[in-house]
Amino acid sequence: MPRTASPPDSPAASTLPARLYVAGGLLAAILYVADVSQLLSGLTFIVVAVAGVVALVVGPRWHRTELRNPWTLLAAAIVVFTAGALLRPWASVQTGVAELAADMFTVPGYLLMLLSLTGLLRARRAIEKHAVIDGLIVCVGMAIVSILLFAVPAASISDRSAVVSALAGVYPLFDTVLVLLVVNLAFTTAARRPSYLLLVATMTGVLIGDVAYAIIGRTGHLTGSPLLDLPFLFSFAFIGAAALHPSMVELGRATPLPVQAWSWPRLMLIVPALAVPFLLTVLLPDKNVVHRVVIAIGGVAMVVLLLARAVSAVQAYAAAQRLYQHQATHDALTQLPNRTTLPEQVGKLLRAPAAPGAMVWVFFLDLDGFKRVNDSWGHAAGDQLIVEVARRLRTVVPAPATVARVGGDEFVMVDVGSRDAAVALAERVLDCFGAPLSMPFAQVVITASVGIAGRPVDAGTQVTADDLMREADTAMYQAKSEGPGKWTMFDSSMHQRVRERVDIEVDLRKALPAETSDGSAVSPQLHLAYQPIVELRTGGLLGAEALIRWNHPARGAIPPGAFIPIAEDTGLIAKIGRWVLRESVRQLAEWRRTGTVTDDFWISVNVSPRQLRDPHLPDVLASTLTDYGVPPRVVVLEITESVMIDASAVTDEVLRQMRELGVRIVVDDFGTGYSALGYLRRHPVTGVKIDRAFVRGLGVDAEDEEIVRAVTAMSSALGLTVVAEGVETPTQQGVLAELGVVMGQGMLWSAPIGPVRFGERWSALRSLPALPPGSPVVPSRTAGTPATVPSGPPTPAAWRGQGQDGVGAS
């Protein structure tokens, strides 16, 4: 398992160890400067160096950073530097190979330090052309100073061996490369975190110490006052604190930066470097050939670097423009063209000459059920699905046809050809969704709806690209209304249907219930109707289903099938559903208060899938029950099978919490979708409602009877209640009762009616006698033969009505 950095609030993220380490380093420096004795000063230097090594080894492991090699190299550099510093006084008075003993440790120390800084830069992916060029400009300026002021004088001393003099001249060049790497690190670090600042302080201390030794090296001295080692002592303290500080993990993180401008802080380093050749020309009165050559080469190098920087800036600007253009015209997720480029491309095709009969075709594609993927697995999973869909579309749509992404789950394809070719392409596109999409999170089966619109090539100015895309979009909505996985060709009649849909949406927003001063909600157009649910054997009333109705002031009664899907698509169903739930409970409380219904009478309310994705729904339901004093046991919530199939973690938790409140949960229209025993067992449902499609054939179709028998047996085994919907004839009532179905609902007893009429009819029905217990309902018969009407009291005519069963808020 890969290690990760400690979170900021973890114990490992404390800055106290780094602070204590710096404080200890400062105390050691004071003790070193006091120079109580040579032995004590030497021990102090060694202790600080060893502590720095320990911090560099322990810090990266303590903070669990994955980047450890650069810190290990720095620890090794301190070890060899310390050895070199301790050997320097002894080696300076030796001859032969012995006089190089200190250099044998110091030179590898520089190499280790340079490798460490290079490792940090590579880990940050920060070695970029702009930063390198800017760093080289500073480096060249320092190199000229180092060579002329330190290296050449140190190498020119003749009373020591040539090797020692050469090494004395090389050390300033090591510092030059060190400056190059530190400057690159500075130029590629946007945030100045404490570990970064401590690292820069470390390298600054090394540089100051080296400059001090370079100055005495001009006169041939290799050692001097112990104070010359003080910068190195500070460096050991700073680098140890850098390793112990929690921000050290950020030094190894990739931090790509945009095009790097010459900011004022950067210019404060670059401008003095550029001025070096001119200043040295003035400040060195006795210039020999070496001086002139170094200044000339340095000046030429700076000019070349400035030209390279200018070319690099122009190239970077051009690249940024190309990137900006690409981002403006392409989708960031799929890299397909976006909506911006399509109108121009379609317009060119419409105006271009082509073969007779050729047409420009626009295909508007929308994924079916994409929201369920987002709700079930999250938006990251949805993004992965979109990428896979884009890949498949590229595969099946041949060049030069265009594939573009124009919205969340919407794609557009543009092609030129015949009508037959357009139909064939639409079929191929739909076929590419036949195989499941292999996602990291699951195997996903998804379909698409495609709308097609076409116009002849060279159509002139009579039609625009926007017209064609709008027509394809309209056709797509028509295809979606016909069921998933369909394509539809645009025709002019679709405009009227689209306008109708828009008008209904606008009017529905106006019809939404408005809150009153007492917290309730009232709608002048929306109201609830109630359809009785009865005991099949006796006709006695058990409960009722609340069904929403819309009386439009101009259009009249608008059926739920015309506006409920629009409410689902636009999200208005959430507000409507809350109102239906509260109004149903309020009406039940009113009936219970007036004695219209018994204490066991229950109300059944439809709950939409969108409502079940609201984690606050259980709280809303609980507060509603409390406000009206209605016990949860007399409230039944009806859900669709799709809720169980596509349930997300949120939906499952909402269902669980509502069941814990004590309400009952029933699966509506059971048998028409993906009915399965496993779904019923996994979810907290208490009953099912057999869909009217199976009830309609009872007494006529033996297959429907077997389906109802199987559903009833399965439900009985699971302890679930069963209600049969859409009961319209006494024959259906008799067959259902014989099959063991206890409850029924349908036009045989009543159409959905308003609460006042419902109360009046219930009051009238209370006096009707019930069948004695154990009375037969239907005689024995052969499956598939018509059933006789059950004996007992006839169903009152008052319960019968005209019209269709309604749908609820879902």
Short mmCIF file of N, CA and C in Angstrom, two decimals, residues 243-373:
data_model
loop_
_atom_site.label_atom_id
_atom_site.label_comp_id
_atom_site.label_asym_id
_atom_site.label_seq_id
_atom_site.Cartn_x
_atom_site.Cartn_y
_atom_site.Cartn_z
N ALA A 243 13.59 19.01 7.35
CA ALA A 243 13.16 17.61 7.28
C ALA A 243 12.13 17.28 8.34
N LEU A 244 12.14 17.96 9.48
CA LEU A 244 11.21 17.67 10.56
C LEU A 244 9.89 18.41 10.41
N HIS A 245 9.86 19.47 9.62
CA HIS A 245 8.63 20.25 9.48
C HIS A 245 7.64 19.50 8.58
N PRO A 246 6.33 19.48 8.94
CA PRO A 246 5.36 18.72 8.14
C PRO A 246 5.22 19.19 6.71
N SER A 247 5.58 20.45 6.42
CA SER A 247 5.46 20.93 5.05
C SER A 247 6.50 20.34 4.12
N MET A 248 7.42 19.51 4.66
CA MET A 248 8.45 18.91 3.81
C MET A 248 7.83 17.97 2.77
N VAL A 249 6.63 17.44 3.03
CA VAL A 249 6.01 16.53 2.06
C VAL A 249 5.65 17.26 0.78
N GLU A 250 5.44 18.58 0.85
CA GLU A 250 5.05 19.33 -0.33
C GLU A 250 6.23 19.59 -1.27
N LEU A 251 7.47 19.47 -0.75
CA LEU A 251 8.62 19.69 -1.62
C LEU A 251 8.73 18.63 -2.70
N GLY A 252 8.14 17.46 -2.47
CA GLY A 252 8.22 16.39 -3.44
C GLY A 252 6.99 16.23 -4.30
N ARG A 253 6.02 17.14 -4.17
CA ARG A 253 4.80 17.03 -4.95
C ARG A 253 4.93 17.77 -6.27
N ALA A 254 4.30 17.19 -7.28
CA ALA A 254 4.32 17.83 -8.59
C ALA A 254 3.53 19.13 -8.53
N THR A 255 4.16 20.23 -8.96
CA THR A 255 3.49 21.53 -8.95
C THR A 255 3.73 22.23 -10.27
N PRO A 256 3.09 21.73 -11.36
CA PRO A 256 3.28 22.40 -12.64
C PRO A 256 2.72 23.81 -12.61
N LEU A 257 3.49 24.77 -13.11
CA LEU A 257 3.09 26.17 -13.10
C LEU A 257 2.80 26.64 -14.52
N PRO A 258 2.02 27.69 -14.67
CA PRO A 258 1.77 28.23 -16.00
C PRO A 258 3.02 28.94 -16.54
N VAL A 259 2.86 29.56 -17.71
CA VAL A 259 3.98 30.30 -18.30
C VAL A 259 4.54 31.27 -17.28
N GLN A 260 5.87 31.23 -17.11
CA GLN A 260 6.48 31.95 -15.99
C GLN A 260 6.96 33.34 -16.44
N ALA A 261 6.32 34.33 -15.87
CA ALA A 261 6.63 35.70 -16.25
C ALA A 261 7.83 36.22 -15.46
N TRP A 262 8.39 37.31 -15.98
CA TRP A 262 9.49 37.97 -15.26
C TRP A 262 8.87 38.90 -14.22
N SER A 263 8.56 38.36 -13.08
CA SER A 263 8.00 39.15 -11.99
C SER A 263 9.12 39.97 -11.36
N TRP A 264 8.73 40.90 -10.47
CA TRP A 264 9.74 41.74 -9.82
C TRP A 264 10.71 40.93 -8.98
N PRO A 265 10.27 39.97 -8.18
CA PRO A 265 11.25 39.17 -7.44
C PRO A 265 12.24 38.45 -8.36
N ARG A 266 11.74 37.97 -9.49
CA ARG A 266 12.63 37.27 -10.42
C ARG A 266 13.60 38.25 -11.06
N LEU A 267 13.11 39.43 -11.42
CA LEU A 267 13.99 40.43 -12.04
C LEU A 267 15.08 40.89 -11.07
N MET A 268 14.80 40.89 -9.77
CA MET A 268 15.81 41.29 -8.79
C MET A 268 17.00 40.33 -8.77
N LEU A 269 16.82 39.11 -9.25
CA LEU A 269 17.94 38.17 -9.40
C LEU A 269 18.58 38.25 -10.77
N ILE A 270 17.73 38.45 -11.80
CA ILE A 270 18.23 38.39 -13.18
C ILE A 270 18.98 39.66 -13.56
N VAL A 271 18.43 40.84 -13.22
CA VAL A 271 19.05 42.11 -13.65
C VAL A 271 20.47 42.27 -13.10
N PRO A 272 20.74 42.01 -11.81
CA PRO A 272 22.14 42.11 -11.35
C PRO A 272 23.06 41.14 -12.09
N ALA A 273 22.56 39.96 -12.42
CA ALA A 273 23.39 39.01 -13.16
C ALA A 273 23.74 39.55 -14.53
N LEU A 274 22.75 40.18 -15.20
CA LEU A 274 23.01 40.75 -16.52
C LEU A 274 24.00 41.91 -16.46
N ALA A 275 24.05 42.60 -15.32
CA ALA A 275 24.93 43.75 -15.18
C ALA A 275 26.38 43.35 -14.87
N VAL A 276 26.62 42.08 -14.52
CA VAL A 276 27.95 41.66 -14.09
C VAL A 276 29.03 41.95 -15.13
N PRO A 277 28.87 41.56 -16.42
CA PRO A 277 29.96 41.83 -17.37
C PRO A 277 30.32 43.30 -17.46
N PHE A 278 29.32 44.18 -17.43
CA PHE A 278 29.58 45.62 -17.55
C PHE A 278 30.29 46.15 -16.30
N LEU A 279 29.83 45.68 -15.13
CA LEU A 279 30.45 46.15 -13.89
C LEU A 279 31.90 45.69 -13.79
N LEU A 280 32.16 44.42 -14.14
CA LEU A 280 33.54 43.93 -14.05
C LEU A 280 34.44 44.61 -15.06
N THR A 281 33.89 44.99 -16.19
CA THR A 281 34.71 45.72 -17.17
C THR A 281 35.21 47.04 -16.59
N VAL A 282 34.38 47.65 -15.74
CA VAL A 282 34.75 48.92 -15.12
C VAL A 282 35.59 48.71 -13.87
N LEU A 283 35.26 47.69 -13.07
CA LEU A 283 35.89 47.50 -11.77
C LEU A 283 37.23 46.80 -11.82
N LEU A 284 37.54 46.14 -12.92
CA LEU A 284 38.86 45.47 -13.04
C LEU A 284 39.75 46.32 -13.93
N PRO A 285 40.58 47.15 -13.32
CA PRO A 285 41.40 48.07 -14.14
C PRO A 285 42.48 47.34 -14.94
N ASP A 286 43.09 46.34 -14.34
CA ASP A 286 44.19 45.62 -15.01
C ASP A 286 43.66 44.30 -15.54
N LYS A 287 43.00 44.36 -16.66
CA LYS A 287 42.42 43.15 -17.24
C LYS A 287 43.44 42.47 -18.14
N ASN A 288 43.71 41.21 -17.85
CA ASN A 288 44.57 40.43 -18.73
C ASN A 288 43.71 39.67 -19.74
N VAL A 289 44.38 38.79 -20.48
CA VAL A 289 43.67 38.05 -21.53
C VAL A 289 42.59 37.15 -20.94
N VAL A 290 42.90 36.51 -19.79
CA VAL A 290 41.92 35.62 -19.15
C VAL A 290 40.67 36.40 -18.76
N HIS A 291 40.88 37.57 -18.18
CA HIS A 291 39.74 38.39 -17.79
C HIS A 291 38.86 38.73 -18.98
N ARG A 292 39.52 39.18 -20.05
CA ARG A 292 38.76 39.59 -21.24
C ARG A 292 38.00 38.41 -21.85
N VAL A 293 38.65 37.25 -21.91
CA VAL A 293 38.00 36.08 -22.51
C VAL A 293 36.79 35.67 -21.67
N VAL A 294 36.95 35.64 -20.34
CA VAL A 294 35.84 35.23 -19.47
C VAL A 294 34.68 36.20 -19.59
N ILE A 295 34.97 37.51 -19.57
CA ILE A 295 33.90 38.51 -19.69
C ILE A 295 33.21 38.40 -21.04
N ALA A 296 34.01 38.21 -22.10
CA ALA A 296 33.43 38.11 -23.44
C ALA A 296 32.54 36.87 -23.57
N ILE A 297 33.08 35.73 -23.11
CA ILE A 297 32.28 34.50 -23.20
C ILE A 297 31.00 34.62 -22.36
N GLY A 298 31.17 35.18 -21.16
CA GLY A 298 29.99 35.35 -20.31
C GLY A 298 28.96 36.28 -20.94
N GLY A 299 29.42 37.37 -21.53
CA GLY A 299 28.49 38.29 -22.17
C GLY A 299 27.76 37.67 -23.34
N VAL A 300 28.52 36.93 -24.18
CA VAL A 300 27.88 36.25 -25.31
C VAL A 300 26.85 35.22 -24.81
N ALA A 301 27.24 34.49 -23.75
CA ALA A 301 26.32 33.48 -23.20
C ALA A 301 25.03 34.12 -22.72
N MET A 302 25.14 35.29 -22.09
CA MET A 302 23.93 35.96 -21.60
C MET A 302 23.05 36.43 -22.75
N VAL A 303 23.69 36.96 -23.81
CA VAL A 303 22.91 37.39 -24.98
C VAL A 303 22.16 36.20 -25.59
N VAL A 304 22.89 35.08 -25.71
CA VAL A 304 22.25 33.88 -26.26
C VAL A 304 21.09 33.42 -25.37
N LEU A 305 21.30 33.47 -24.06
CA LEU A 305 20.24 33.06 -23.15
C LEU A 305 19.04 34.00 -23.22
N LEU A 306 19.31 35.30 -23.36
CA LEU A 306 18.20 36.25 -23.49
C LEU A 306 17.40 35.99 -24.76
N LEU A 307 18.12 35.71 -25.87
CA LEU A 307 17.42 35.38 -27.12
C LEU A 307 16.61 34.09 -26.96
N ALA A 308 17.21 33.10 -26.28
CA ALA A 308 16.49 31.84 -26.06
C ALA A 308 15.25 32.07 -25.20
N ARG A 309 15.41 32.98 -24.22
CA ARG A 309 14.26 33.28 -23.35
C ARG A 309 13.16 33.96 -24.15
N ALA A 310 13.53 34.84 -25.06
CA ALA A 310 12.54 35.52 -25.89
C ALA A 310 11.83 34.53 -26.81
N VAL A 311 12.64 33.67 -27.46
CA VAL A 311 12.03 32.65 -28.33
C VAL A 311 11.12 31.73 -27.52
N SER A 312 11.59 31.33 -26.35
CA SER A 312 10.79 30.46 -25.49
C SER A 312 9.49 31.12 -25.08
N ALA A 313 9.56 32.42 -24.78
CA ALA A 313 8.35 33.14 -24.39
C ALA A 313 7.35 33.19 -25.53
N VAL A 314 7.84 33.45 -26.75
CA VAL A 314 6.95 33.48 -27.92
C VAL A 314 6.34 32.11 -28.16
N GLN A 315 7.17 31.07 -28.07
CA GLN A 315 6.65 29.72 -28.26
C GLN A 315 5.63 29.35 -27.19
N ALA A 316 5.94 29.74 -25.96
CA ALA A 316 5.00 29.45 -24.87
C ALA A 316 3.69 30.19 -25.06
N TYR A 317 3.78 31.45 -25.55
CA TYR A 317 2.56 32.21 -25.80
C TYR A 317 1.74 31.56 -26.92
N ALA A 318 2.43 31.13 -27.97
CA ALA A 318 1.72 30.47 -29.07
C ALA A 318 1.08 29.16 -28.59
N ALA A 319 1.83 28.41 -27.78
CA ALA A 319 1.29 27.15 -27.26
C ALA A 319 0.09 27.41 -26.35
N ALA A 320 0.20 28.48 -25.54
CA ALA A 320 -0.91 28.82 -24.67
C ALA A 320 -2.14 29.23 -25.49
N GLN A 321 -1.92 29.95 -26.59
CA GLN A 321 -3.03 30.33 -27.45
C GLN A 321 -3.67 29.11 -28.09
N ARG A 322 -2.82 28.17 -28.54
CA ARG A 322 -3.37 26.94 -29.13
C ARG A 322 -4.15 26.16 -28.08
N LEU A 323 -3.60 26.09 -26.88
CA LEU A 323 -4.30 25.38 -25.81
C LEU A 323 -5.61 26.06 -25.48
N TYR A 324 -5.58 27.38 -25.39
CA TYR A 324 -6.81 28.12 -25.10
C TYR A 324 -7.85 27.90 -26.20
N GLN A 325 -7.39 27.93 -27.44
CA GLN A 325 -8.31 27.70 -28.56
C GLN A 325 -8.90 26.30 -28.50
N HIS A 326 -8.05 25.33 -28.16
CA HIS A 326 -8.53 23.95 -28.07
C HIS A 326 -9.53 23.81 -26.92
N GLN A 327 -9.21 24.41 -25.78
CA GLN A 327 -10.11 24.31 -24.63
C GLN A 327 -11.43 25.02 -24.90
N ALA A 328 -11.37 26.09 -25.68
CA ALA A 328 -12.60 26.83 -25.98
C ALA A 328 -13.50 26.08 -26.95
N THR A 329 -12.92 25.20 -27.75
CA THR A 329 -13.70 24.53 -28.79
C THR A 329 -13.85 23.03 -28.55
N HIS A 330 -13.28 22.51 -27.46
CA HIS A 330 -13.36 21.08 -27.19
C HIS A 330 -13.80 20.83 -25.75
N ASP A 331 -14.44 19.71 -25.57
CA ASP A 331 -14.88 19.29 -24.24
C ASP A 331 -13.68 18.82 -23.43
N ALA A 332 -13.55 19.31 -22.20
CA ALA A 332 -12.37 18.98 -21.38
C ALA A 332 -12.33 17.51 -20.99
N LEU A 333 -13.48 16.88 -20.83
CA LEU A 333 -13.52 15.49 -20.36
C LEU A 333 -13.23 14.49 -21.46
N THR A 334 -13.88 14.67 -22.62
CA THR A 334 -13.76 13.69 -23.70
C THR A 334 -12.83 14.13 -24.82
N GLN A 335 -12.45 15.41 -24.83
CA GLN A 335 -11.65 16.00 -25.90
C GLN A 335 -12.39 16.01 -27.24
N LEU A 336 -13.69 15.83 -27.22
CA LEU A 336 -14.50 15.96 -28.43
C LEU A 336 -14.80 17.44 -28.67
N PRO A 337 -15.10 17.82 -29.90
CA PRO A 337 -15.57 19.20 -30.14
C PRO A 337 -16.79 19.50 -29.27
N ASN A 338 -16.93 20.75 -28.87
CA ASN A 338 -18.06 21.13 -28.04
C ASN A 338 -19.07 21.92 -28.84
N ARG A 339 -20.05 22.47 -28.12
CA ARG A 339 -21.15 23.17 -28.78
C ARG A 339 -20.69 24.40 -29.56
N THR A 340 -19.55 24.96 -29.16
CA THR A 340 -19.08 26.19 -29.80
C THR A 340 -18.76 25.99 -31.28
N THR A 341 -18.19 24.85 -31.63
CA THR A 341 -17.73 24.64 -33.00
C THR A 341 -18.81 24.14 -33.94
N LEU A 342 -19.88 23.58 -33.41
CA LEU A 342 -20.86 22.92 -34.27
C LEU A 342 -21.61 23.87 -35.22
N PRO A 343 -22.12 25.00 -34.75
CA PRO A 343 -22.87 25.85 -35.69
C PRO A 343 -22.06 26.23 -36.92
N GLU A 344 -20.79 26.60 -36.72
CA GLU A 344 -19.97 26.98 -37.87
C GLU A 344 -19.77 25.80 -38.82
N GLN A 345 -19.51 24.61 -38.25
CA GLN A 345 -19.27 23.45 -39.09
C GLN A 345 -20.53 23.04 -39.86
N VAL A 346 -21.67 23.02 -39.17
CA VAL A 346 -22.92 22.67 -39.85
C VAL A 346 -23.26 23.72 -40.90
N GLY A 347 -23.03 24.98 -40.59
CA GLY A 347 -23.29 26.03 -41.57
C GLY A 347 -22.46 25.88 -42.83
N LYS A 348 -21.18 25.53 -42.70
CA LYS A 348 -20.33 25.31 -43.87
C LYS A 348 -20.84 24.15 -44.71
N LEU A 349 -21.27 23.08 -44.05
CA LEU A 349 -21.78 21.92 -44.79
C LEU A 349 -23.06 22.27 -45.54
N LEU A 350 -23.91 23.09 -44.91
CA LEU A 350 -25.16 23.48 -45.57
C LEU A 350 -24.91 24.33 -46.81
N ARG A 351 -23.83 25.09 -46.81
CA ARG A 351 -23.54 25.98 -47.94
C ARG A 351 -22.59 25.37 -48.96
N ALA A 352 -22.02 24.22 -48.64
CA ALA A 352 -21.01 23.64 -49.52
C ALA A 352 -21.67 22.89 -50.67
N PRO A 353 -21.04 22.89 -51.86
CA PRO A 353 -21.56 22.09 -52.98
C PRO A 353 -21.37 20.60 -52.70
N ALA A 354 -22.31 19.79 -53.16
CA ALA A 354 -22.23 18.35 -52.92
C ALA A 354 -23.00 17.62 -54.00
N ALA A 355 -22.97 16.30 -53.96
CA ALA A 355 -23.66 15.48 -54.94
C ALA A 355 -25.16 15.68 -54.82
N PRO A 356 -25.90 15.53 -55.91
CA PRO A 356 -27.36 15.68 -55.87
C PRO A 356 -27.98 14.71 -54.86
N GLY A 357 -28.92 15.22 -54.10
CA GLY A 357 -29.60 14.38 -53.12
C GLY A 357 -28.91 14.28 -51.79
N ALA A 358 -27.68 14.78 -51.68
CA ALA A 358 -26.97 14.70 -50.40
C ALA A 358 -27.60 15.66 -49.40
N MET A 359 -27.61 15.24 -48.16
CA MET A 359 -28.20 16.05 -47.10
C MET A 359 -27.26 16.12 -45.91
N VAL A 360 -27.36 17.23 -45.21
CA VAL A 360 -26.62 17.38 -43.94
C VAL A 360 -27.52 16.84 -42.84
N TRP A 361 -26.99 15.88 -42.07
CA TRP A 361 -27.75 15.25 -41.01
C TRP A 361 -27.13 15.58 -39.64
N VAL A 362 -27.98 15.96 -38.73
CA VAL A 362 -27.56 16.20 -37.35
C VAL A 362 -28.27 15.18 -36.47
N PHE A 363 -27.49 14.48 -35.67
CA PHE A 363 -28.01 13.46 -34.76
C PHE A 363 -27.81 13.98 -33.33
N PHE A 364 -28.89 14.12 -32.61
CA PHE A 364 -28.81 14.58 -31.21
C PHE A 364 -29.05 13.37 -30.32
N LEU A 365 -28.05 13.02 -29.50
CA LEU A 365 -28.11 11.81 -28.67
C LEU A 365 -28.13 12.18 -27.20
N ASP A 366 -29.02 11.55 -26.46
CA ASP A 366 -29.10 11.73 -25.01
C ASP A 366 -29.14 10.35 -24.36
N LEU A 367 -28.32 10.16 -23.32
CA LEU A 367 -28.26 8.86 -22.64
C LEU A 367 -29.49 8.67 -21.77
N ASP A 368 -30.04 7.46 -21.80
CA ASP A 368 -31.20 7.12 -20.96
C ASP A 368 -30.69 6.59 -19.62
N GLY A 369 -31.17 7.17 -18.55
CA GLY A 369 -30.82 6.67 -17.22
C GLY A 369 -29.46 7.10 -16.72
N PHE A 370 -28.86 8.12 -17.34
CA PHE A 370 -27.54 8.56 -16.90
C PHE A 370 -27.58 9.11 -15.47
N LYS A 371 -28.69 9.75 -15.09
CA LYS A 371 -28.79 10.30 -13.74
C LYS A 371 -28.71 9.20 -12.68
N ARG A 372 -29.21 8.01 -13.03
CA ARG A 372 -29.15 6.93 -12.05
C ARG A 372 -27.71 6.52 -11.76
N VAL A 373 -26.85 6.61 -12.77
CA VAL A 373 -25.43 6.30 -12.56
C VAL A 373 -24.81 7.33 -11.62
#
